[in-house]
Coordinates of C-alpha atoms and ligand atoms in Angstrom, one line a residue:
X1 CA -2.9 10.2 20.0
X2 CA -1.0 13.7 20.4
X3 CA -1.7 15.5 16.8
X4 CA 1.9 15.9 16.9
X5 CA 2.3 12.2 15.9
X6 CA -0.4 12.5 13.3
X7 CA 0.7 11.9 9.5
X8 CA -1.3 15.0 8.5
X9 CA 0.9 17.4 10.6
X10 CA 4.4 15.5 10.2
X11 CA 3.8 15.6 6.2
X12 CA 2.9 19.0 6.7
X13 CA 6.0 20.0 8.6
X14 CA 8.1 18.3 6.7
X15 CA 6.7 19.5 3.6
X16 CA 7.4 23.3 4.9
X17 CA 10.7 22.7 6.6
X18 CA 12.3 21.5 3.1
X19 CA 10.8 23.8 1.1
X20 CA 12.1 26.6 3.8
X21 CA 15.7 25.0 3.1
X22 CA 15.1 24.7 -0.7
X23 CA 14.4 28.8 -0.6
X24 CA 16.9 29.7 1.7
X25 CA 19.5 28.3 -0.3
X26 CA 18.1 29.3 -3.8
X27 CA 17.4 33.2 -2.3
X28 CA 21.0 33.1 -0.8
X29 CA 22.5 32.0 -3.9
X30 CA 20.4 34.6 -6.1
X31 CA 21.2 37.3 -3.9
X32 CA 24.6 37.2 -3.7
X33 CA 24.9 36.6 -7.5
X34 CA 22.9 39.5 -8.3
X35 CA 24.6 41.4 -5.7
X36 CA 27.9 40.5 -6.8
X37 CA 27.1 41.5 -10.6
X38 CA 25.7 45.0 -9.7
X39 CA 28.9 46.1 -7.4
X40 CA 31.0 44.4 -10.3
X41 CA 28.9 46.6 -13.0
X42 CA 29.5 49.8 -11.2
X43 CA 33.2 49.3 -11.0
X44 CA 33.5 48.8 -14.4
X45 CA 31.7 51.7 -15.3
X46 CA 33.7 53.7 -12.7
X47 CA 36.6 52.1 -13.9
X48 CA 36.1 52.8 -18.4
X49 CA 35.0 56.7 -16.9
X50 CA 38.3 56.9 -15.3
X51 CA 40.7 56.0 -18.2
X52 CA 38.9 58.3 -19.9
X53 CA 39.4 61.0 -17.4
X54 CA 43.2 60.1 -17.5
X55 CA 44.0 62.0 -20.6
X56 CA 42.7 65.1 -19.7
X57 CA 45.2 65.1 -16.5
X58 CA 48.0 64.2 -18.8
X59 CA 46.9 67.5 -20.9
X60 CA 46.4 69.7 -17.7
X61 CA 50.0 68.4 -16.0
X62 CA 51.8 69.1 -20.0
X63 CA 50.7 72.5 -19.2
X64 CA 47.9 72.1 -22.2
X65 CA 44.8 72.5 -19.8
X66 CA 44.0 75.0 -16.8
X67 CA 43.0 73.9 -13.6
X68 CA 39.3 75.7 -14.3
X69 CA 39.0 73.8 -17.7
X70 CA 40.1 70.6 -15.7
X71 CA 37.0 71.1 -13.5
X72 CA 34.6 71.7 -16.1
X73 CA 35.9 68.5 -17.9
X74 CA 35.7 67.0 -14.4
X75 CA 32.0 68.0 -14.3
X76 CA 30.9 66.7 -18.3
X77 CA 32.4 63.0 -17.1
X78 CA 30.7 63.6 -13.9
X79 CA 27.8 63.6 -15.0
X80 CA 28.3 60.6 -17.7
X81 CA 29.7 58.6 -15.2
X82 CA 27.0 59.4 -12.2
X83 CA 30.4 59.8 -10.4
X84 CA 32.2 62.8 -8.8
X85 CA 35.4 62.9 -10.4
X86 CA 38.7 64.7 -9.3
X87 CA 42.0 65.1 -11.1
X88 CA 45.1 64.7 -8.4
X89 CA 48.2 65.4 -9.0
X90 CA 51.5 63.8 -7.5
X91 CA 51.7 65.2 -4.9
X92 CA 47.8 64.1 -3.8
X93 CA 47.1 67.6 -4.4
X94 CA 43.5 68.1 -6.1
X95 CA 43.7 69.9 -9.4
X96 CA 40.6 69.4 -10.8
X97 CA 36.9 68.4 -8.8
X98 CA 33.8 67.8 -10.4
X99 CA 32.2 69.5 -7.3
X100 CA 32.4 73.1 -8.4
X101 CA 31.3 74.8 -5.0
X102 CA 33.0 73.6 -1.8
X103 CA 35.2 71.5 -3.6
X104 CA 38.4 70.3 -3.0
X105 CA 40.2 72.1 -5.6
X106 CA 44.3 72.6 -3.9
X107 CA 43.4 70.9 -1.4
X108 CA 45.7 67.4 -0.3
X109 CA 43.3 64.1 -0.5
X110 CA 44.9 61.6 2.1
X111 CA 43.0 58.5 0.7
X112 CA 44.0 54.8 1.0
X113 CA 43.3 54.3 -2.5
X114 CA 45.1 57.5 -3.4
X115 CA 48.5 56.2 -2.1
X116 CA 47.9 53.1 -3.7
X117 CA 47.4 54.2 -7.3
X118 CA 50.1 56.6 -6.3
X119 CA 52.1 53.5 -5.8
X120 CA 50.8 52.4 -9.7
X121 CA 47.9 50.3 -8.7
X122 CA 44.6 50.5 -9.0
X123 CA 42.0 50.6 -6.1
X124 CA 38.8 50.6 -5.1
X125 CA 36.8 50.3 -1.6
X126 CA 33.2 51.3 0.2
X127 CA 33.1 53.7 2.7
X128 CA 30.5 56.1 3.5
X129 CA 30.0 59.6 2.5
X130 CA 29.1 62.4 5.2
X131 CA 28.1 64.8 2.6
X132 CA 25.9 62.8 0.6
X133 CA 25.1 60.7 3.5
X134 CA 25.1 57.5 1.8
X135 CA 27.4 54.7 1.2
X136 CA 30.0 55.4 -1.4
X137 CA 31.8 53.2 -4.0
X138 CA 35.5 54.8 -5.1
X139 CA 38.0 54.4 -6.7
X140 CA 41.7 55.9 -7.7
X141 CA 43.4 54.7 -11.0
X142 CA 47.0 55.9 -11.8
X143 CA 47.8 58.0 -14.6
X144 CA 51.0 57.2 -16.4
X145 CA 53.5 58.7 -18.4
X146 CA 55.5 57.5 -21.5
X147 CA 58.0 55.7 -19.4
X148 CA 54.9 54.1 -17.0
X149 CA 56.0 56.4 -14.1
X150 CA 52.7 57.6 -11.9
X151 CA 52.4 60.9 -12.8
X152 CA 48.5 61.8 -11.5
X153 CA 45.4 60.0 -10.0
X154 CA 42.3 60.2 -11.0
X155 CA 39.9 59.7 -8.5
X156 CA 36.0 58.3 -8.8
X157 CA 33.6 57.9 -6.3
X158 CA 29.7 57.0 -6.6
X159 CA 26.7 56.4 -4.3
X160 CA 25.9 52.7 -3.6
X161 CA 22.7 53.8 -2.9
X162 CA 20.2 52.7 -5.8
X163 CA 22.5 49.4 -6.2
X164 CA 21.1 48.8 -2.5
X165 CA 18.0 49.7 -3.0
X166 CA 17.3 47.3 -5.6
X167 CA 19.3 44.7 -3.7
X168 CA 16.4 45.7 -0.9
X169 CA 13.9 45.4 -3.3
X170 CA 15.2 41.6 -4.5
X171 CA 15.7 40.9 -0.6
X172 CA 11.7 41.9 -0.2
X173 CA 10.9 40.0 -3.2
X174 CA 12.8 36.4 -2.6
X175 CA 11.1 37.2 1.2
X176 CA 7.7 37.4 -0.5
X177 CA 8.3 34.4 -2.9
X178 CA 9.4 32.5 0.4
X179 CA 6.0 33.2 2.3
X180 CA 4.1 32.2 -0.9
X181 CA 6.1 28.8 -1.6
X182 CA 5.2 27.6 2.0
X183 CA 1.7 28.9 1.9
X184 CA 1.2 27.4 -1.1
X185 CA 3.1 24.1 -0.3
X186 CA 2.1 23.8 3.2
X187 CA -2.3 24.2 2.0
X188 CA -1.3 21.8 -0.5
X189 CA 0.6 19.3 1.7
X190 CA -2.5 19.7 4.4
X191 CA -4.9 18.5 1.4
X192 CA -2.8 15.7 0.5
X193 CA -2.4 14.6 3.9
X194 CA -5.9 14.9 4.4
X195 CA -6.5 12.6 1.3
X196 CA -4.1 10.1 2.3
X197 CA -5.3 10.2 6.4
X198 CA -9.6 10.1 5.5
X199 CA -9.7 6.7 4.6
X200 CA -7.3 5.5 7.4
X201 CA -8.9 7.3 9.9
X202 CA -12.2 5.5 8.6
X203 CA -10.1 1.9 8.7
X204 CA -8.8 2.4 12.1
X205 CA -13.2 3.2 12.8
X206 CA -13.8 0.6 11.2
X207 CA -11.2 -2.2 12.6
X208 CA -12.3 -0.7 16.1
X209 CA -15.5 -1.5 15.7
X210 CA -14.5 -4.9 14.6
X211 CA -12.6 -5.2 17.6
X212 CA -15.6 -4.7 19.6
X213 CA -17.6 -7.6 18.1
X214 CA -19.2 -5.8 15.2
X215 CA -17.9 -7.9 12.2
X216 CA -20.0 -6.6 9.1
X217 CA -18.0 -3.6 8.6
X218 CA -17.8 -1.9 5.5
X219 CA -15.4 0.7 4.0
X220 CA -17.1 2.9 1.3
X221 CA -14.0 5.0 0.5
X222 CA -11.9 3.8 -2.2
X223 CA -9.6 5.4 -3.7
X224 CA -7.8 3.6 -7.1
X225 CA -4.4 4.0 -5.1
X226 CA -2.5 1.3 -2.5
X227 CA -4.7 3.0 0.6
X228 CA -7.7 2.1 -1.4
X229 CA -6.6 -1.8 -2.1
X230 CA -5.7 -1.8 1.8
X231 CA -9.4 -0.9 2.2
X232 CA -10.7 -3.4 -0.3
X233 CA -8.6 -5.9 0.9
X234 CA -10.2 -4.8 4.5
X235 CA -13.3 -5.3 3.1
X236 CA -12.7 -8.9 2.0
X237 CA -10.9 -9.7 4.9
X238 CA -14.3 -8.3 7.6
X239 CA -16.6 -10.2 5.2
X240 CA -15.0 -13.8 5.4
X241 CA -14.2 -13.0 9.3
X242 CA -18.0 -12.5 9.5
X243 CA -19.1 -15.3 7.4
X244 CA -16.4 -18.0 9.0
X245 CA -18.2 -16.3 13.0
X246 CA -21.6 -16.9 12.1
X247 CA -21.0 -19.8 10.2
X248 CA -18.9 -21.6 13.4
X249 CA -22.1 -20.3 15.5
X250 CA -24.5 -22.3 13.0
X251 CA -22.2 -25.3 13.4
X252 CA -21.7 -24.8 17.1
X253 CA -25.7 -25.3 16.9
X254 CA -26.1 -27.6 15.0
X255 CA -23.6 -30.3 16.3
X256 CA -25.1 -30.1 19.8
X257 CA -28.8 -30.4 18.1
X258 CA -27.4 -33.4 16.5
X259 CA -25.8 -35.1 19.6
X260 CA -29.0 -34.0 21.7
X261 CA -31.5 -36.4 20.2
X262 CA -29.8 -39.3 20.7
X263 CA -28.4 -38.2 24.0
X264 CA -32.1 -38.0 24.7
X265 CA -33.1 -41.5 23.4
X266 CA -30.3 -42.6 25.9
X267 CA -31.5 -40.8 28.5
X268 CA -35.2 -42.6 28.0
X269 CA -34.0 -45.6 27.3
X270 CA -31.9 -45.6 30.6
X271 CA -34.6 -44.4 33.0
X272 CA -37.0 -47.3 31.8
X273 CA -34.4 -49.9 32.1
X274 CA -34.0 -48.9 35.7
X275 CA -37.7 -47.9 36.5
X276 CA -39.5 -50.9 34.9
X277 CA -39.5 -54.5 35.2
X278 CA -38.6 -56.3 32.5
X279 CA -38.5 -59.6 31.3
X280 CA -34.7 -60.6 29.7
X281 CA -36.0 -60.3 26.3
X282 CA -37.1 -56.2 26.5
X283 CA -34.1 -55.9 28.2
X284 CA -32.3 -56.8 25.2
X285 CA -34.1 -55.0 22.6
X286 CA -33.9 -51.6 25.1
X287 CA -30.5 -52.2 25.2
X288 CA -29.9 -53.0 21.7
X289 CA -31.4 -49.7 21.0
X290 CA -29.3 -48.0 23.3
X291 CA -26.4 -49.5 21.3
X292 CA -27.5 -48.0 18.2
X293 CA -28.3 -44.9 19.7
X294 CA -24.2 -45.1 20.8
X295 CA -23.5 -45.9 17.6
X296 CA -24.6 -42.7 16.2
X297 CA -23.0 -40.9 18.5
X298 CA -19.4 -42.8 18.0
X299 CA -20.0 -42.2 14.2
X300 CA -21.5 -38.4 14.3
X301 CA -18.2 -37.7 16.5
X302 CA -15.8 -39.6 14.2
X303 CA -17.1 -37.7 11.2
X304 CA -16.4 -34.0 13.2
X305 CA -13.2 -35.0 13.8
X306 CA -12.7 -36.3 10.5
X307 CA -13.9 -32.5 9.3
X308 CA -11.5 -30.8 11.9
X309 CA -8.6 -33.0 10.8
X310 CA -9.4 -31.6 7.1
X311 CA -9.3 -28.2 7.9
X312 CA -6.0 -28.0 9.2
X313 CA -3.5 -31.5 9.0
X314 CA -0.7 -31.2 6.6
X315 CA -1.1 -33.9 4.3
X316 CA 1.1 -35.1 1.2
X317 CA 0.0 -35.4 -2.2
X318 CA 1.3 -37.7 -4.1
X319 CA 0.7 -39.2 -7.9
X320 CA -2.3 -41.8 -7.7
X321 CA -3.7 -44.0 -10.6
X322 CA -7.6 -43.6 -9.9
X323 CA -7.9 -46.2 -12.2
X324 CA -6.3 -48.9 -10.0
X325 CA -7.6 -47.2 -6.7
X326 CA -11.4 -47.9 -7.4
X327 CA -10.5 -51.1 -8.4
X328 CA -9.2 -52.1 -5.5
X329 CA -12.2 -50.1 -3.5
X330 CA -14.8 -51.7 -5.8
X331 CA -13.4 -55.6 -4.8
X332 CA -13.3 -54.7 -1.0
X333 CA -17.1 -53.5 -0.9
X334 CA -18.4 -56.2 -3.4
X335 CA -19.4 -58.7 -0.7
X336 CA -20.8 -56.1 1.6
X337 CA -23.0 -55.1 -1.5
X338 CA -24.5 -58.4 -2.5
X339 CA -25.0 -59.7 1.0
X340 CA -27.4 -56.6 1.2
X341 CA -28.6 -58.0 -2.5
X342 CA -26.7 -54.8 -4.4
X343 CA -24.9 -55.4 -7.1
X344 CA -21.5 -53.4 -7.2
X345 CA -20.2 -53.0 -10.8
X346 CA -17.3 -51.4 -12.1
X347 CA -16.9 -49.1 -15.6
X348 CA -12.9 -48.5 -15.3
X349 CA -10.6 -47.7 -18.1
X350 CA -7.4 -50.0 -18.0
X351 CA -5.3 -47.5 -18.6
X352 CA -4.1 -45.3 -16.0
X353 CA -5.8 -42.0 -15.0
X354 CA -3.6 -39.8 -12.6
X355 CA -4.1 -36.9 -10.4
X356 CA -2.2 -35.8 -7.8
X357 CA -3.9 -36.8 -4.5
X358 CA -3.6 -38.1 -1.5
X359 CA -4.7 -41.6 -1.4
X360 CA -6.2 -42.0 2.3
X361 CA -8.5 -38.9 1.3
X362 CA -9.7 -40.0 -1.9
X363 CA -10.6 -43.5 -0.5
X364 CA -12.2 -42.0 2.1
X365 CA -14.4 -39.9 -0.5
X366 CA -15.3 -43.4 -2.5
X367 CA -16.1 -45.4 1.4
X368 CA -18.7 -42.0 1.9
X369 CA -20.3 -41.8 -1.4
X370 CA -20.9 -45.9 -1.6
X371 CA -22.1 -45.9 2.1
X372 CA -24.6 -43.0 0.6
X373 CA -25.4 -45.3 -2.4
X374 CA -26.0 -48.7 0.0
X375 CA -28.2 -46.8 2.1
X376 CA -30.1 -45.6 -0.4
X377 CA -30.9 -47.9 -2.8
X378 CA -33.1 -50.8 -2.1
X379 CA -32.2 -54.5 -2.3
X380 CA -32.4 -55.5 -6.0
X381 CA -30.6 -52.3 -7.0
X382 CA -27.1 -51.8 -8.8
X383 CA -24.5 -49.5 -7.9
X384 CA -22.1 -48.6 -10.6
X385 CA -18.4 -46.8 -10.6
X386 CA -17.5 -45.5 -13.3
X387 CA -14.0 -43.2 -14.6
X388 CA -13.6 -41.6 -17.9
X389 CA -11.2 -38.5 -18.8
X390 CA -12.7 -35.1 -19.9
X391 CA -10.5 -32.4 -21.0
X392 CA -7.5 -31.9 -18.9
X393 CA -10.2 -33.3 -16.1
X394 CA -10.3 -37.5 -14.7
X395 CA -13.8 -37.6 -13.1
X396 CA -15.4 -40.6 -11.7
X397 CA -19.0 -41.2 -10.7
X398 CA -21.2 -43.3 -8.8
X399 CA -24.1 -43.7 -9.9
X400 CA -27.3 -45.9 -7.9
X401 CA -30.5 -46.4 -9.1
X402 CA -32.1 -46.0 -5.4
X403 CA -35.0 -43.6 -3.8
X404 CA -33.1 -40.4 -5.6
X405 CA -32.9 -36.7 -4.4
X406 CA -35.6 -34.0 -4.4
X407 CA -34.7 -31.3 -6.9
X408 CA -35.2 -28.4 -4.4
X409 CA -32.7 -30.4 -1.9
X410 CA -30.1 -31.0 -4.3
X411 CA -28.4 -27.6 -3.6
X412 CA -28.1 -28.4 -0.1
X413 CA -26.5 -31.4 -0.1
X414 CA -22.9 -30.8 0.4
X415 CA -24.0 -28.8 3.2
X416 CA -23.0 -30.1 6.9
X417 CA -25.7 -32.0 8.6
X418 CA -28.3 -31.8 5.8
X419 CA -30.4 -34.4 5.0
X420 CA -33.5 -35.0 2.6
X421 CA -36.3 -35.9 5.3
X422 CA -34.0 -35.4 8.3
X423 CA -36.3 -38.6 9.9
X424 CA -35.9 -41.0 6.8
X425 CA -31.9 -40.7 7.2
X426 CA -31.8 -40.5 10.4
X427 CA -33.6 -43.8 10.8
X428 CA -30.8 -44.8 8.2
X429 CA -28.2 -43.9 10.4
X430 CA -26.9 -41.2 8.6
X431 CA -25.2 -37.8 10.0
X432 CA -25.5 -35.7 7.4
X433 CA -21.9 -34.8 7.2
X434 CA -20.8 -37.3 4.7
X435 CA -21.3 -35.3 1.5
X436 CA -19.1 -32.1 3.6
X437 CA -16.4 -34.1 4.3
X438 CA -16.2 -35.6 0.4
X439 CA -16.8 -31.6 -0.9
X440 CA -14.2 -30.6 1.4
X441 CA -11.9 -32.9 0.3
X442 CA -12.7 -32.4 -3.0
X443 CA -12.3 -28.9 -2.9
X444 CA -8.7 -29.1 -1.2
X445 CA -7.6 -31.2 -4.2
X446 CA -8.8 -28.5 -6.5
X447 CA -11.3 -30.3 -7.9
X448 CA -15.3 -30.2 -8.2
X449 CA -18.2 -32.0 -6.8
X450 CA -21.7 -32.4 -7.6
X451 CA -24.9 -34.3 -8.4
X452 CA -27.4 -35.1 -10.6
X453 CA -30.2 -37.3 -9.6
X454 CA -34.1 -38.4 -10.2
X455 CA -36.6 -38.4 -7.0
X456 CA -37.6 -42.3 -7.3
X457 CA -34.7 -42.9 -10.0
X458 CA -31.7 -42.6 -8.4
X459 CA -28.6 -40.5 -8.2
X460 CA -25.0 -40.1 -9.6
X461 CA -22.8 -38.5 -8.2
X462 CA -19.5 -37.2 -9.7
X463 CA -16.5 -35.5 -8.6
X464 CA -13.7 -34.3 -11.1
X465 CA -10.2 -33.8 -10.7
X466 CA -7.7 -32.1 -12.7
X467 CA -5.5 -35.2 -14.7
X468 CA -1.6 -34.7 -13.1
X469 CA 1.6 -33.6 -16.0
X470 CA 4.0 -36.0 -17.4
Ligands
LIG501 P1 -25.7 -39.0 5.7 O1 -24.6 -39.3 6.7 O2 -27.0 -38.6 6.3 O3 -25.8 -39.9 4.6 P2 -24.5 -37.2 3.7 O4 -24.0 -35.9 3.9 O5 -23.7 -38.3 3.2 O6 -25.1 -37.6 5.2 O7 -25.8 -37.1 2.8 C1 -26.7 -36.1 3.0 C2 -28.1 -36.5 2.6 O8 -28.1 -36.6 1.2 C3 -28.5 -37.8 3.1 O9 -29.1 -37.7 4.4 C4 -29.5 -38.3 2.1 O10 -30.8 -37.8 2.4 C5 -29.0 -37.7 0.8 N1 -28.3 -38.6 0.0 C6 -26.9 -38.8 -0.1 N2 -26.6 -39.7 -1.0 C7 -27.7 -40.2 -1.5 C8 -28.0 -41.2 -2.5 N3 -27.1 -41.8 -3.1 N4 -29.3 -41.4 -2.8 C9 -30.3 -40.7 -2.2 N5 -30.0 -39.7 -1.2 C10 -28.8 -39.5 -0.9

């Protein structure tokens, strides 16, 4: 990837570009503010300096002051007003000049600004000074008499040069403060970016090496922010995709252990019917055992697909009366029970228990735990199913009084293909996926499973599921 695409340098650049704008405009807007005020300062000043001037040329042209006393006066505002100052008369002749040597004094001042106050206005302008060598400021202000007729001009003009050099020194300045903004912004964007990119950079590691086969990543980094929830939800997310791998492996395994043995059996069984003679009645019993060995197989595959089917058919739940469901289940099974010499009793309320459920599943749980109970409990034994309310909870239990579980395998029972004394069920007929298929079902009506049972006493087990609203 070009670093050009990376967040860390477009939040960087973007960062800098609009703070650049942000001081542009704010410098620009200072500048000509302050800019604006000093000019409009100093032609005030220039301005109050000149009516003052004015009386003095009334006083000179009424024949009250000398043209050598004009330029002294000239010279005392001068140098109050930082100005020169010259006194002109109508005829744009200079009668007074602040400049006493190499003045203008008699001399005619052809000035813009002098024919326009001559006119009656006032005006200023900038021009440049050869003799001082510096931009000027000036001005010309009429002098009036009585009856508002121009009568004189007085005439200002000032160096612009310490208004432009602190306009230089405010352009260095807002220059300086520019740099620093988008030094400081531009570290300060590179840290954040940096914050924000770390952890990424270590998901997109991570999720690589995912992608490669390695599924027990990790991400140690993180933050309390939504870049640290991405990694925890990351976290989560590598975790089950681990367990769900290795846990398909294990079940890849162990379904082709359990179709091996009696695909093995078969295979025996087969070669001696074909390699040995036999009499009619070993023939039978070989293939009678074949048959059973089938029979396995037809049920071990019936109860995968039943599993698969779980895991991802749509199914609708509806509002069931367990009450009336096991009684039903309990009359359909009662002959098969007490031809084996079971006794199949029934402790159900006769009021109705509801849950939300769907029907085919649950009866399916009930036909897997009573097959469980008739093949392990001896003839003699009684099987009892009973449903009682607990909270907001209807559980129902089925309890034998058979051979009974080891404690330590108790814990394993739900577990696909696990059986107490692998032989002893097997013998039985069993495929250990019984108990799955009723906790998976269990669990996908949001509801709990679990056992309690006596080695030699027998078992009960229960499963509880939460009672369904009005
Ligand atoms: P299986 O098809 O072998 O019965 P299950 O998953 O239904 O498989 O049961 C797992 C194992 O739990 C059985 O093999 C058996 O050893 C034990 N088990 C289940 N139910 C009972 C019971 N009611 N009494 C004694 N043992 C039981």
């Amino acid at each position: 990837m070009s670093r050009f695409y990376s967040i860390r340098f477009r939040l960087t650049a973007t960062f800098l570009v609009i703070i650049l704008a942000v001081m542009v405009i704010i410098s620009l807007f200072l500048y000509t503010t302050l800019e604006r005020y000093h000019i409009n300062n100093l032609v005030e000043h220039l301005e109050r300096s000149g009516r003052l001037a004015s009386e003095f040329l009334e006083g000179h042209l009424r024949g009250q002051i000398d043209t050598i006393r004009l330029s002294s006066l000239a010279e005392n505002i001068s140098r109050q007003a930082g100005a020169r100052v010259l006194f002109i008369d109508e005829q744009s002749s200079v009668v007074g000049d602040s400049v006493r040597v190499g003045g203008l004094i008699n001399q005619t001042l052809e000035q813009r600004d002098v024919e326009v106050a001559l006119n009656g206005e006032v005006s200023s302008s900038t021009a440049y000074s050869e003799r001082i060598d510096h931009p000027i400021k000036q001005m010309a202000i009429p002098v009036k008499d009585e009856e508002g007729s121009v009568v004189g001009v007085i005439f200002l003009s000032t160096s612009l040069e310490d208004v432009y050099q602190t306009l230089a020194d405010i352009r260095i300045f807002l220059f300086l403060a520019t740099i620093l903004a988008m030094a400081v912004v531009g570290g300060g964007s590179v840290l954040l970016a940096r914050r924000f990119t770390t952890p990424l950079q270590e998901l997109t590691a991570a999720a690589r090496r995912m992608s490669e086969g390695k599924l027990d990543q990790h991400i140690e980094f993180q933050p309390n922010d939504e870049i640290g929830r991405l990694a925890e939800q990351f976290n989560i997310m590598a975790k089950r995709l681990d367990y769900y791998t290795s846990n398909l492996k294990k079940f890849a395994a162990d379904v082709a252990h359990e179709v091996r043995t009696p695909l093995t059996t078969m295979s025996l069984l087969t070669k001696s019917l074909k390699d040995h003679d036999m009499d009619q009645k070993q023939q039978k019993e070989f293939i009678d055992d074949l048959d059973k060995e089938l029979d396995r197989l037809v049920e071990l595959v019936n109860d995968l697909l039943e599993l698969s089917k779980l895991e991802k058919e749509e199914v609708e739940y509806e509002k069931v009366a367990v009450n009336n469901l096991l009684q039903d289940i309990i009359s359909e099974n009662r002959m098969r029970f007490s031809r084996a010499g079971l006794e199949l009793s029934g402790n159900i309320p006769e009021h109705d228990l509801v849950v939300q459920a769907v029907p085919l599943q649950l009866r399916q749980v009930m036909s897997n735990l009573l097959d469980n109970a008739f093949n392990y409990t001896s003839s003699g034994g009684t099987v009892t199913v009973s449903l009682y309310q607990e909270d907001s909870e209807v559980i129902t239990a089925v309890c034998d009084d058979g051979e009974g579980i080891p404690e330590e395998d108790q814990a394993f029972i739900f577990e696909r293909f696990f059986r107490v004394e692998r032989a002893r069920s097997r013998e039985g007929g069993g495929t250990g996926l019984g108990l799955s298929i009723v906790s998976e079902i269990i669990t996908q009506h949001n509801g709990r499973v679990w056992v309690e049972s006596e080695e030699g006493k027998g078992s009960c087990f229960y499963f509880a599921l939460p009672q369904a609203g009005e």
